[in-house]
Short mmCIF file of C-alpha atoms in Angstrom, two decimals:
data_model
loop_
_atom_site.label_atom_id
_atom_site.label_comp_id
_atom_site.label_asym_id
_atom_site.label_seq_id
_atom_site.Cartn_x
_atom_site.Cartn_y
_atom_site.Cartn_z
CA MET D 1 92.68 128.91 88.06
CA THR D 2 89.18 128.63 86.64
CA ILE D 3 86.88 125.63 86.95
CA LYS D 4 83.66 125.47 84.94
CA ARG D 5 80.77 123.81 86.76
CA HIS D 6 77.05 123.57 86.30
CA SER D 7 74.76 124.81 89.04
CA MET D 8 74.20 122.68 92.14
CA ALA D 9 70.80 121.69 90.75
CA ALA D 10 72.35 120.51 87.51
CA LEU D 11 74.93 118.52 89.44
CA ALA D 12 72.20 116.87 91.48
CA VAL D 13 70.37 115.87 88.29
CA SER D 14 73.61 114.56 86.79
CA ALA D 15 74.32 112.48 89.89
CA ALA D 16 70.81 111.08 89.83
CA MET D 17 71.16 110.11 86.17
CA VAL D 18 74.45 108.36 86.86
CA ALA D 19 72.85 106.46 89.71
CA MET D 20 70.07 105.22 87.39
CA VAL D 21 72.50 103.76 84.84
CA PRO D 22 72.77 99.99 85.40
CA GLN D 23 76.29 99.13 86.53
CA ALA D 24 77.71 95.87 85.22
CA VAL D 25 78.75 93.58 88.04
CA HIS D 26 82.52 93.47 87.86
CA ALA D 27 84.31 90.19 87.61
CA GLN D 28 86.18 89.62 90.84
CA ALA D 29 89.43 87.89 91.63
CA LYS D 30 89.00 84.20 92.22
CA PRO D 31 87.74 83.36 95.73
CA ALA D 32 90.77 81.17 96.35
CA LEU D 33 93.09 84.12 95.73
CA LYS D 34 91.13 86.32 98.12
CA LYS D 35 91.07 83.61 100.76
CA GLU D 36 94.83 83.38 100.45
CA ALA D 37 95.18 87.17 100.82
CA VAL D 38 93.04 87.17 103.95
CA ALA D 39 95.18 84.41 105.45
CA ASN D 40 98.29 86.42 104.59
CA VAL D 41 96.92 89.44 106.45
CA ASP D 42 96.01 87.33 109.48
CA ALA D 43 99.58 86.00 109.47
CA ARG D 44 100.76 89.61 109.76
CA ALA D 45 98.42 90.65 112.59
CA LYS D 46 101.38 90.88 114.94
CA LEU D 47 103.22 93.15 112.48
CA VAL D 48 100.13 95.37 112.27
CA GLN D 49 100.00 95.64 116.07
CA GLU D 50 103.68 96.51 116.29
CA MET D 51 103.42 99.12 113.55
CA VAL D 52 100.26 100.72 114.97
CA ASP D 53 101.83 100.96 118.41
CA SER D 54 105.25 102.12 117.18
CA ILE D 55 103.92 104.92 114.99
CA PHE D 56 101.63 105.99 117.84
CA SER D 57 104.67 106.24 120.10
CA PHE D 58 106.61 108.37 117.58
CA ALA D 59 103.72 110.90 117.49
CA GLU D 60 105.39 113.12 114.89
CA PRO D 61 103.49 116.14 113.49
CA GLY D 62 103.45 117.29 109.87
CA PHE D 63 106.78 117.52 108.00
CA GLN D 64 108.61 116.03 111.00
CA GLU D 65 107.71 112.37 110.41
CA PHE D 66 111.37 111.33 110.18
CA LYS D 67 111.31 108.41 112.62
CA THR D 68 107.96 107.24 111.27
CA SER D 69 109.12 107.25 107.65
CA GLU D 70 112.43 105.58 108.49
CA TYR D 71 110.57 102.83 110.34
CA ILE D 72 107.99 102.15 107.60
CA THR D 73 110.43 102.24 104.68
CA ALA D 74 112.79 99.84 106.46
CA ILE D 75 109.98 97.27 106.67
CA LEU D 76 109.03 97.74 103.02
CA GLU D 77 112.63 97.63 101.82
CA LYS D 78 113.17 94.40 103.73
CA ASN D 79 110.19 92.97 101.87
CA GLY D 80 111.47 93.75 98.39
CA PHE D 81 110.13 97.24 97.72
CA LYS D 82 112.31 99.87 96.07
CA ILE D 83 112.34 103.07 98.14
CA THR D 84 112.65 106.56 96.67
CA ARG D 85 113.08 109.15 99.41
CA GLY D 86 112.53 112.91 99.49
CA VAL D 87 109.95 112.93 96.71
CA ALA D 88 108.42 116.28 95.66
CA GLY D 89 111.09 118.09 97.65
CA ILE D 90 109.69 116.86 100.98
CA PRO D 91 112.26 115.19 103.26
CA THR D 92 109.79 112.84 104.98
CA ALA D 93 107.97 111.84 101.78
CA TRP D 94 108.80 108.69 99.80
CA THR D 95 107.48 106.05 97.46
CA ALA D 96 107.87 102.28 97.74
CA THR D 97 107.44 100.37 94.48
CA TRP D 98 107.31 96.71 93.54
CA GLY D 99 106.27 94.53 90.62
CA SER D 100 106.21 94.53 86.84
CA GLY D 101 103.64 94.54 84.07
CA GLY D 102 99.91 94.74 84.68
CA PRO D 103 98.09 97.66 86.32
CA LEU D 104 99.85 100.15 88.61
CA VAL D 105 97.94 100.53 91.88
CA ALA D 106 98.78 103.29 94.36
CA LEU D 107 98.16 102.61 98.06
CA GLY D 108 98.38 105.44 100.58
CA SER D 109 97.50 106.64 104.07
CA ASP D 110 98.47 109.56 106.28
CA ILE D 111 101.21 109.33 108.89
CA ASP D 112 101.29 112.67 110.73
CA GLY D 113 100.12 113.53 114.22
CA LEU D 114 98.63 116.69 115.70
CA LEU D 115 100.03 119.37 117.97
CA GLY D 116 99.01 119.48 121.62
CA VAL D 117 97.07 116.20 121.82
CA SER D 118 99.56 113.92 123.58
CA GLN D 119 97.63 111.16 125.36
CA TYR D 120 98.33 107.86 127.09
CA PRO D 121 96.60 105.13 125.06
CA GLY D 122 94.23 102.77 126.84
CA THR D 123 93.46 105.43 129.45
CA PRO D 124 89.84 106.70 129.41
CA THR D 125 90.63 109.98 131.11
CA GLY D 126 92.77 112.78 129.69
CA LYS D 127 96.42 112.15 130.52
CA PRO D 128 99.19 113.56 128.27
CA MET D 129 102.37 111.55 127.83
CA VAL D 130 104.37 114.73 127.20
CA ALA D 131 102.80 117.96 128.42
CA GLY D 132 102.00 120.13 125.42
CA GLY D 133 103.38 117.50 123.06
CA PRO D 134 101.98 116.18 119.78
CA GLY D 135 100.00 112.98 119.52
CA HIS D 136 97.81 110.86 117.30
CA GLY D 137 94.50 112.52 118.08
CA GLU D 138 93.28 111.73 114.58
CA GLY D 139 94.47 108.14 114.48
CA HIS D 140 96.86 108.44 111.55
CA ASN D 141 99.15 105.91 113.21
CA SER D 142 96.86 103.07 112.06
CA GLY D 143 96.49 103.66 108.30
CA MET D 144 99.98 102.90 107.06
CA PRO D 145 100.24 99.62 109.03
CA LEU D 146 97.02 98.61 107.26
CA ILE D 147 98.46 99.52 103.86
CA VAL D 148 101.73 97.71 104.49
CA ALA D 149 99.96 94.53 105.60
CA ALA D 150 97.59 94.68 102.62
CA ALA D 151 100.41 95.28 100.15
CA LEU D 152 102.56 92.44 101.48
CA ALA D 153 99.56 90.10 101.52
CA ALA D 154 98.64 90.93 97.92
CA LYS D 155 102.28 90.76 96.83
CA ASP D 156 102.61 87.22 98.20
CA VAL D 157 99.52 86.10 96.29
CA MET D 158 100.71 87.76 93.08
CA GLU D 159 104.16 86.20 93.31
CA LYS D 160 102.83 82.73 94.10
CA ASN D 161 100.26 82.82 91.30
CA LYS D 162 102.40 84.74 88.79
CA ILE D 163 99.92 87.63 88.56
CA PRO D 164 101.45 90.68 86.82
CA GLY D 165 101.01 94.07 88.39
CA ARG D 166 102.73 96.87 90.24
CA LEU D 167 102.26 98.50 93.63
CA MET D 168 103.27 101.99 94.74
CA ILE D 169 102.95 102.80 98.43
CA TRP D 170 103.13 106.45 99.48
CA PRO D 171 102.60 108.37 102.76
CA GLY D 172 100.29 111.28 103.45
CA VAL D 173 102.81 113.69 104.95
CA ALA D 174 101.47 116.71 106.87
CA GLU D 175 97.85 115.93 106.01
CA GLU D 176 96.70 117.90 109.05
CA LEU D 177 98.30 120.91 107.36
CA LEU D 178 96.82 119.86 103.98
CA ALA D 179 100.26 120.61 102.67
CA THR D 180 101.68 117.87 100.44
CA LYS D 181 99.38 115.90 98.14
CA ALA D 182 98.91 118.82 95.72
CA PHE D 183 102.72 118.97 95.48
CA TYR D 184 102.84 115.21 94.86
CA VAL D 185 100.46 115.65 91.94
CA ARG D 186 102.33 118.68 90.61
CA GLU D 187 105.56 116.67 90.58
CA GLY D 188 103.95 113.85 88.59
CA MET D 189 104.11 111.25 91.33
CA PHE D 190 100.89 109.59 90.14
CA LYS D 191 101.72 109.57 86.45
CA GLY D 192 100.81 106.18 85.01
CA VAL D 193 98.77 105.07 88.04
CA ASP D 194 95.71 103.05 86.98
CA ALA D 195 93.85 103.00 90.30
CA SER D 196 94.40 104.45 93.76
CA ILE D 197 93.20 103.22 97.16
CA PHE D 198 93.49 105.49 100.20
CA THR D 199 92.57 104.60 103.76
CA HIS D 200 91.47 106.65 106.75
CA VAL D 201 90.73 105.71 110.33
CA SER D 202 87.11 105.80 111.42
CA ARG D 203 84.62 104.26 113.78
CA ASP D 204 82.95 102.48 110.85
CA PHE D 205 83.93 100.28 107.91
CA SER D 206 82.85 101.91 104.67
CA THR D 207 83.60 103.52 101.35
CA GLY D 208 81.73 105.69 98.87
CA TRP D 209 81.68 107.37 95.47
CA GLY D 210 80.80 110.70 93.89
CA ASP D 211 81.16 114.14 95.48
CA MET D 212 81.98 113.20 99.07
CA GLY D 213 80.94 116.53 100.59
CA ASN D 214 84.41 117.50 101.85
CA ASN D 215 85.36 121.13 101.43
CA GLY D 216 88.29 122.11 99.28
CA MET D 217 90.76 124.37 101.05
CA VAL D 218 93.55 126.91 100.71
CA SER D 219 96.08 127.35 103.53
CA VAL D 220 97.85 130.72 103.37
CA GLU D 221 99.94 132.88 105.69
CA TYR D 222 99.76 136.67 105.35
CA SER D 223 102.81 138.60 106.55
CA PHE D 224 102.46 142.30 107.24
CA HIS D 225 105.51 144.55 107.12
CA GLY D 226 105.57 147.85 108.98
CA LYS D 227 108.07 150.08 110.75
CA THR D 228 109.32 149.77 114.31
CA SER D 229 109.45 152.64 116.76
CA HIS D 230 109.30 153.34 120.47
CA ALA D 231 105.68 152.55 121.31
CA ALA D 232 105.58 155.29 123.99
CA GLY D 233 108.29 157.76 123.01
CA ALA D 234 107.49 158.06 119.29
CA PRO D 235 104.49 155.93 118.29
CA TRP D 236 103.80 158.31 115.39
CA ALA D 237 107.09 157.25 113.78
CA GLY D 238 106.02 153.60 113.49
CA HIS D 239 103.61 151.59 111.39
CA SER D 240 102.31 148.56 113.25
CA ALA D 241 102.31 145.31 111.29
CA LEU D 242 100.17 143.88 114.07
CA ASP D 243 97.54 146.53 113.34
CA GLY D 244 97.43 145.19 109.80
CA VAL D 245 96.88 141.63 111.07
CA GLU D 246 94.20 142.68 113.53
CA LEU D 247 92.40 144.83 111.00
CA MET D 248 92.39 141.97 108.50
CA ASP D 249 90.93 139.63 111.11
CA ILE D 250 88.23 142.12 112.08
CA ALA D 251 87.33 142.75 108.45
CA TRP D 252 87.26 139.05 107.65
CA ASN D 253 84.94 138.33 110.56
CA MET D 254 82.58 141.04 109.34
CA ARG D 255 82.70 139.68 105.81
CA ARG D 256 82.15 136.14 107.03
CA GLU D 257 78.63 137.04 108.12
CA HIS D 258 77.71 137.55 104.47
CA LEU D 259 79.34 134.43 103.01
CA PRO D 260 77.58 131.15 102.11
CA VAL D 261 76.92 128.83 105.04
CA THR D 262 79.01 126.12 103.35
CA GLN D 263 82.25 128.05 103.84
CA ARG D 264 84.56 127.46 106.78
CA SER D 265 87.39 129.85 107.60
CA HIS D 266 89.66 130.11 110.62
CA TYR D 267 92.99 131.63 111.54
CA VAL D 268 95.78 131.89 114.11
CA ILE D 269 98.17 134.80 114.61
CA THR D 270 101.59 133.23 114.11
CA ASN D 271 103.61 136.36 114.89
CA GLY D 272 102.21 139.24 116.90
CA GLY D 273 105.41 141.18 117.48
CA GLY D 274 108.16 141.04 120.08
CA GLN D 275 107.42 143.21 123.13
CA PRO D 276 104.80 145.84 123.94
CA ASN D 277 107.08 148.89 123.91
CA VAL D 278 108.25 148.23 120.33
CA VAL D 279 105.81 148.94 117.52
CA PRO D 280 105.73 145.57 115.67
CA GLY D 281 107.53 145.83 112.36
CA GLU D 282 106.59 142.28 111.38
CA ALA D 283 103.42 140.30 112.09
CA SER D 284 101.63 137.42 110.42
CA VAL D 285 98.38 135.49 110.43
CA TRP D 286 97.66 132.03 109.06
CA TYR D 287 94.29 131.32 107.41
CA TYR D 288 92.41 128.25 106.23
CA PHE D 289 89.75 129.04 103.61
CA ARG D 290 87.35 126.14 102.90
CA GLU D 291 84.50 125.80 100.42
CA GLN D 292 82.75 123.07 98.43
CA SER D 293 83.81 123.60 94.83
CA PHE D 294 86.95 124.63 92.99
CA ASP D 295 85.46 127.99 92.02
CA SER D 296 84.13 128.81 95.48
CA VAL D 297 87.46 127.96 97.12
CA ARG D 298 89.22 130.25 94.68
CA ASN D 299 86.70 133.05 95.30
CA LEU D 300 87.11 132.74 99.08
CA TYR D 301 90.89 132.87 98.72
CA GLU D 302 90.73 135.95 96.48
CA THR D 303 88.40 137.66 98.96
CA GLY D 304 90.96 137.03 101.71
CA ASN D 305 93.68 138.50 99.52
CA GLU D 306 91.63 141.63 98.87
CA ILE D 307 90.93 142.13 102.56
CA ALA D 308 94.63 141.66 103.40
CA GLU D 309 95.60 144.33 100.86
CA ALA D 310 92.93 146.69 102.21
CA ALA D 311 94.14 146.17 105.80
CA ALA D 312 97.70 146.93 104.73
CA LYS D 313 96.67 150.18 103.02
CA ALA D 314 94.61 151.25 106.02
CA THR D 315 97.52 150.74 108.42
CA GLY D 316 100.32 152.10 106.27
CA THR D 317 101.95 148.68 106.01
CA ALA D 318 102.67 146.21 103.21
CA VAL D 319 101.54 142.59 102.99
CA THR D 320 102.90 139.48 101.32
CA ARG D 321 101.44 135.99 101.33
CA ARG D 322 102.71 132.43 101.16
CA LEU D 323 100.60 129.47 100.12
CA LEU D 324 101.20 126.71 102.68
CA GLY D 325 98.80 124.10 101.39
CA TYR D 326 95.90 123.24 99.16
CA ALA D 327 93.21 120.55 99.11
CA ALA D 328 90.77 119.78 96.32
CA PRO D 329 87.20 118.67 97.04
CA ASN D 330 86.91 114.88 97.40
CA TYR D 331 85.36 112.72 94.67
CA GLY D 332 85.29 108.92 94.85
CA ASN D 333 85.35 106.55 91.89
CA ARG D 334 82.15 104.50 91.56
CA PRO D 335 83.42 101.21 90.05
CA LEU D 336 86.32 101.03 92.53
CA ALA D 337 84.04 101.88 95.46
CA GLU D 338 81.51 99.24 94.49
CA ALA D 339 84.26 96.63 94.13
CA ALA D 340 85.80 97.57 97.48
CA TYR D 341 82.42 97.56 99.21
CA GLU D 342 81.81 93.95 98.22
CA ASN D 343 85.10 93.10 99.88
CA ILE D 344 84.27 95.15 102.97
CA LYS D 345 81.03 93.18 103.34
CA ALA D 346 82.89 89.91 102.86
CA VAL D 347 85.38 90.80 105.60
CA GLY D 348 82.80 92.21 108.00
CA MET D 349 83.42 94.05 111.24
CA PRO D 350 86.07 92.90 113.71
CA LYS D 351 84.93 90.54 116.45
CA TRP D 352 84.85 92.91 119.38
CA THR D 353 85.28 91.33 122.81
CA THR D 354 83.43 92.23 126.00
CA ASP D 355 86.62 94.05 127.06
CA ASP D 356 86.65 96.12 123.86
CA GLN D 357 83.05 97.21 124.33
CA ALA D 358 83.60 97.95 128.02
CA PHE D 359 86.65 100.08 127.29
CA ALA D 360 84.82 102.03 124.58
CA ARG D 361 82.00 102.76 127.01
CA ALA D 362 84.45 103.84 129.73
CA ALA D 363 86.13 106.31 127.36
CA GLN D 364 82.76 107.79 126.41
CA VAL D 365 81.58 108.06 130.01
CA ALA D 366 84.86 109.54 131.24
CA ASN D 367 84.71 112.31 128.64
CA LYS D 368 80.95 112.94 128.91
CA LEU D 369 80.34 111.80 125.35
CA LYS D 370 77.34 109.94 123.96
CA VAL D 371 77.53 106.28 124.90
CA GLN D 372 77.38 104.10 121.79
CA PRO D 373 78.78 100.58 121.35
CA LEU D 374 81.46 99.72 118.83
CA ALA D 375 79.70 98.99 115.54
CA THR D 376 79.07 95.35 114.70
CA THR D 377 77.82 95.76 111.11
CA VAL D 378 79.48 97.48 108.16
CA ALA D 379 78.09 100.84 107.07
CA PRO D 380 76.08 101.14 103.84
CA LEU D 381 77.83 102.14 100.64
CA SER D 382 77.93 105.94 100.63
CA THR D 383 76.42 107.45 97.47
CA PRO D 384 75.25 110.92 96.45
CA GLU D 385 71.67 109.83 97.20
CA THR D 386 72.37 108.40 100.65
CA ARG D 387 74.55 111.33 101.73
CA GLY D 388 72.19 114.11 100.70
CA PRO D 389 73.27 117.75 100.43
CA SER D 390 76.41 118.88 102.25
CA MET D 391 76.58 122.00 104.40
CA GLY D 392 80.36 122.10 104.39
CA GLY D 393 82.96 121.00 106.90
CA GLY D 394 86.40 119.44 106.96
CA SER D 395 88.91 118.83 104.19
CA ASP D 396 91.32 116.10 103.12
CA ASP D 397 93.97 116.59 100.47
CA ILE D 398 93.39 113.11 99.06
CA GLY D 399 91.07 115.13 96.82
CA ASP D 400 94.07 116.25 94.76
CA ILE D 401 94.82 112.63 93.90
CA MET D 402 91.12 111.88 93.35
CA TRP D 403 91.09 114.48 90.57
CA THR D 404 94.27 112.99 89.03
CA VAL D 405 93.58 109.23 88.89
CA PRO D 406 90.59 107.00 89.80
CA THR D 407 90.65 106.93 93.60
CA ILE D 408 88.61 105.81 96.59
CA THR D 409 88.94 106.12 100.34
CA ILE D 410 88.27 103.08 102.53
CA ARG D 411 87.37 103.99 106.11
CA PHE D 412 88.28 101.32 108.64
CA PRO D 413 87.02 100.81 112.24
CA SER D 414 89.95 101.51 114.56
CA ASN D 415 88.41 104.14 116.81
CA ILE D 416 85.56 104.62 119.28
CA PRO D 417 82.25 106.26 118.32
CA ASN D 418 81.70 109.88 119.31
CA MET D 419 85.28 110.76 120.17
CA ILE D 420 86.16 114.38 119.37
CA GLY D 421 88.21 114.88 116.21
CA HIS D 422 91.62 116.54 116.56
CA HIS D 423 91.43 115.96 120.30
CA ALA D 424 93.11 113.75 122.88
CA THR D 425 89.95 111.60 123.11
CA SER D 426 90.60 110.39 119.56
CA ALA D 427 93.99 109.05 120.69
CA ILE D 428 92.65 106.97 123.58
CA ALA D 429 91.95 103.82 121.52
CA MET D 430 94.68 104.21 118.95
CA ALA D 431 97.22 101.80 120.49
CA THR D 432 94.73 99.28 121.87
CA PRO D 433 93.20 96.06 120.52
CA ILE D 434 90.41 98.17 118.98
CA ALA D 435 92.89 99.94 116.70
CA HIS D 436 94.75 96.71 115.93
CA LYS D 437 91.62 94.77 114.94
CA GLY D 438 90.24 97.59 112.81
CA ALA D 439 93.50 97.91 110.88
CA VAL D 440 93.63 94.14 110.24
CA ALA D 441 90.06 94.17 108.91
CA GLY D 442 90.85 97.13 106.67
CA ALA D 443 93.98 95.42 105.36
CA LYS D 444 91.95 92.41 104.25
CA ALA D 445 89.52 94.57 102.27
CA VAL D 446 92.35 96.52 100.62
CA ALA D 447 94.30 93.37 99.71
CA MET D 448 91.20 91.78 98.18
CA THR D 449 90.44 94.94 96.19
CA VAL D 450 94.02 95.07 94.91
CA LEU D 451 93.60 91.54 93.59
CA ASP D 452 90.31 92.52 91.93
CA ILE D 453 92.13 95.31 90.11
CA MET D 454 95.11 93.18 89.16
CA THR D 455 93.05 90.30 87.76
CA THR D 456 90.07 92.13 86.24
CA PRO D 457 90.93 94.39 83.29
CA SER D 458 87.28 95.41 82.94
CA LEU D 459 87.34 96.94 86.42
CA VAL D 460 90.25 99.20 85.47
CA THR D 461 88.52 100.12 82.21
CA ARG D 462 85.27 100.99 83.98
CA ALA D 463 87.09 102.98 86.67
CA LYS D 464 88.86 105.07 84.04
CA ASP D 465 85.66 105.51 82.05
CA PHE D 466 83.85 106.84 85.12
CA PHE D 467 86.78 109.13 85.91
CA ASN D 468 87.02 110.58 82.39
CA ASN D 469 83.38 110.69 81.34
CA VAL D 470 81.49 111.29 84.59
CA GLN D 471 83.83 112.91 87.12
CA LEU D 472 85.65 115.12 84.61
CA LYS D 473 82.56 115.90 82.51
CA ASP D 474 81.80 119.19 84.25
CA ALA D 475 85.02 119.93 86.14
CA LYS D 476 88.75 119.41 85.99
CA TYR D 477 91.62 119.61 88.42
CA ASP D 478 93.23 123.03 88.24
CA PRO D 479 94.45 124.05 91.72
CA VAL D 480 95.38 127.41 93.20
CA LEU D 481 98.92 126.02 93.62
CA THR D 482 101.44 127.70 91.30
CA PRO D 483 104.81 126.47 89.99
CA GLU D 484 106.51 128.93 92.35
CA ASP D 485 104.89 127.57 95.53
CA LYS D 486 107.05 125.27 97.65
CA PRO D 487 106.17 122.79 100.41
CA ALA D 488 106.23 124.40 103.86
CA ILE D 489 108.76 121.94 105.25
CA HIS D 490 109.81 124.41 107.96
CA LEU D 491 106.57 123.90 109.86
CA ASN D 492 106.87 122.20 113.29
CA GLN D 493 110.66 122.03 113.04
CA GLN D 494 111.49 124.16 116.08
CA LEU D 495 108.79 122.53 118.16
CA MET D 496 110.14 119.04 117.49
CA GLN D 497 113.67 120.11 118.30
CA GLN D 498 112.34 120.96 121.75
CA MET D 499 109.92 118.07 122.17
CA ARG D 500 111.70 115.10 120.61
CA PRO D 501 114.13 114.42 123.52
CA GLN D 502 111.12 114.09 125.86
CA MET D 503 109.16 112.01 123.37
CA GLU D 504 111.99 109.55 122.66
CA LYS D 505 111.61 108.19 126.20
CA PHE D 506 108.22 106.84 125.19
CA TYR D 507 109.17 105.09 121.94
CA TYR D 508 107.78 101.56 121.79
CA ASP D 509 110.24 98.64 121.94
CA PRO D 510 108.48 95.59 120.41
CA SER D 511 111.54 93.44 121.06
CA ARG D 512 110.88 93.71 124.80
CA TYR D 513 107.14 94.18 125.12
CA LYS D 514 104.20 92.39 123.51
CA SER D 515 102.30 95.66 123.21
CA TYR D 516 102.70 99.36 123.86
CA LEU D 517 100.16 99.12 126.68
CA GLU D 518 102.36 96.50 128.34
CA GLN D 519 105.41 98.77 128.00
CA LEU D 520 103.47 101.64 129.60
CA GLY D 521 102.15 99.41 132.40
CA ILE D 522 98.52 99.93 131.38
CA GLN D 523 96.11 97.05 132.00
CA TYR D 524 93.51 96.52 129.27
CA PRO D 525 90.71 97.27 129.61
CA ASN D 526 91.31 100.23 131.90
CA LEU D 527 87.78 101.12 133.03
CA ASN D 528 88.67 103.94 135.43
CA THR D 529 86.40 106.73 134.26
CA GLY D 530 87.09 109.09 137.14
CA VAL D 531 83.32 109.30 137.59
CA GLU D 532 81.93 108.36 140.99
#
């Protein structure tokens, strides 16, 4: 894979020139239609709460979202969507389609949880529901309820007013492993899509366009193959695969000192051998390589491959590798972002109660985090000028779709400021009124933006023009993923076989309880910080 790009300076100049070009104000859907969509979302606030709480209770990690997907698709199927399951060779992946004629709009959000972050919701202090179990410490339980509510609200308006158009809802499976969206694209799942709206949980309410500063990423496991022997009786007869893994890790850490500061790389040893008195014949290590551009991600990956080969030669072992995931850098579509931002401003932030603010403060105090109230104003539109230069960081495989069709991400306010990402603190609010209200607000903005797209042909035209003539001017999507690579659907399977029986005891029953907190016997707001 080769991506041609100008220098960073040239890109900055290009972005500045784009920003200076006057952007025609897009014609919006009629106010009456948007008002109707907002009312339709409000009418589904109870459904949003039940979905947010239910998916939180399922707490399924990547590739094991079976209960979650079954639950969501049943709701969509009941509401007239056609479900196609097992897309792209991934058992928990699916599409839900509805409509005819008009533009095709894709709506998506992630559904997977994280390992080891089980947490009672509505409890400021750390308290796992299942010791060592997975949980929603990223808040992915809230995005798909938002999308479902938005889609149903827009669908009702379109049916009532005979507005042509099509919707395709899809789930971000195993996003925390960055392991599926590149496969979706490879399998042609987004062929014919005119515009794509993605959502992600946040503490703010925002969207943006241009290079979003996320790092692209390659996820790869290196397996070293040696020769077993008695570690004491005949160590000379063996070749340690673990030595190969350890030597690679040492060499990588030395090389890392001389890499650009924008890169991020990290690893875990997934197999270190069986027992000390047997020279390990098999060992493996799993790496994430992250960088800002297509070329730099590829270069980082190739450097890792070279070091793995060198470590194998030095230890008398052999090494093979398996690509487990890929994520392209993120790039938002300007016309879609500007349209969505107008709707975000129209919706505004949720009306937080005194209890909401008190609970947020209690969670911050209990975990010794910076105290900051829940935001009461929407964030500014994020642009290349307002963001400034990026020094690297996290990744999100929505980038693969962003480089395939015009796409934006809408961030919605369902979490508490200053919680730690990929940590139990980020699960504390995710089945509370804070999460519910943020998802309802986000659903209104998405539904209104869908109607803009469906009723404004010029918006679709401008979005595609930006995609083809600005975004793709100096780069194109050409991932590391090869036709031979397959989704890593084996991941987390054994863990869930062990954990699921314990987790099932905590599944939410909305037919018996008004909320998950009520089912768990947790009074809201719980202000017990554990601090004297």
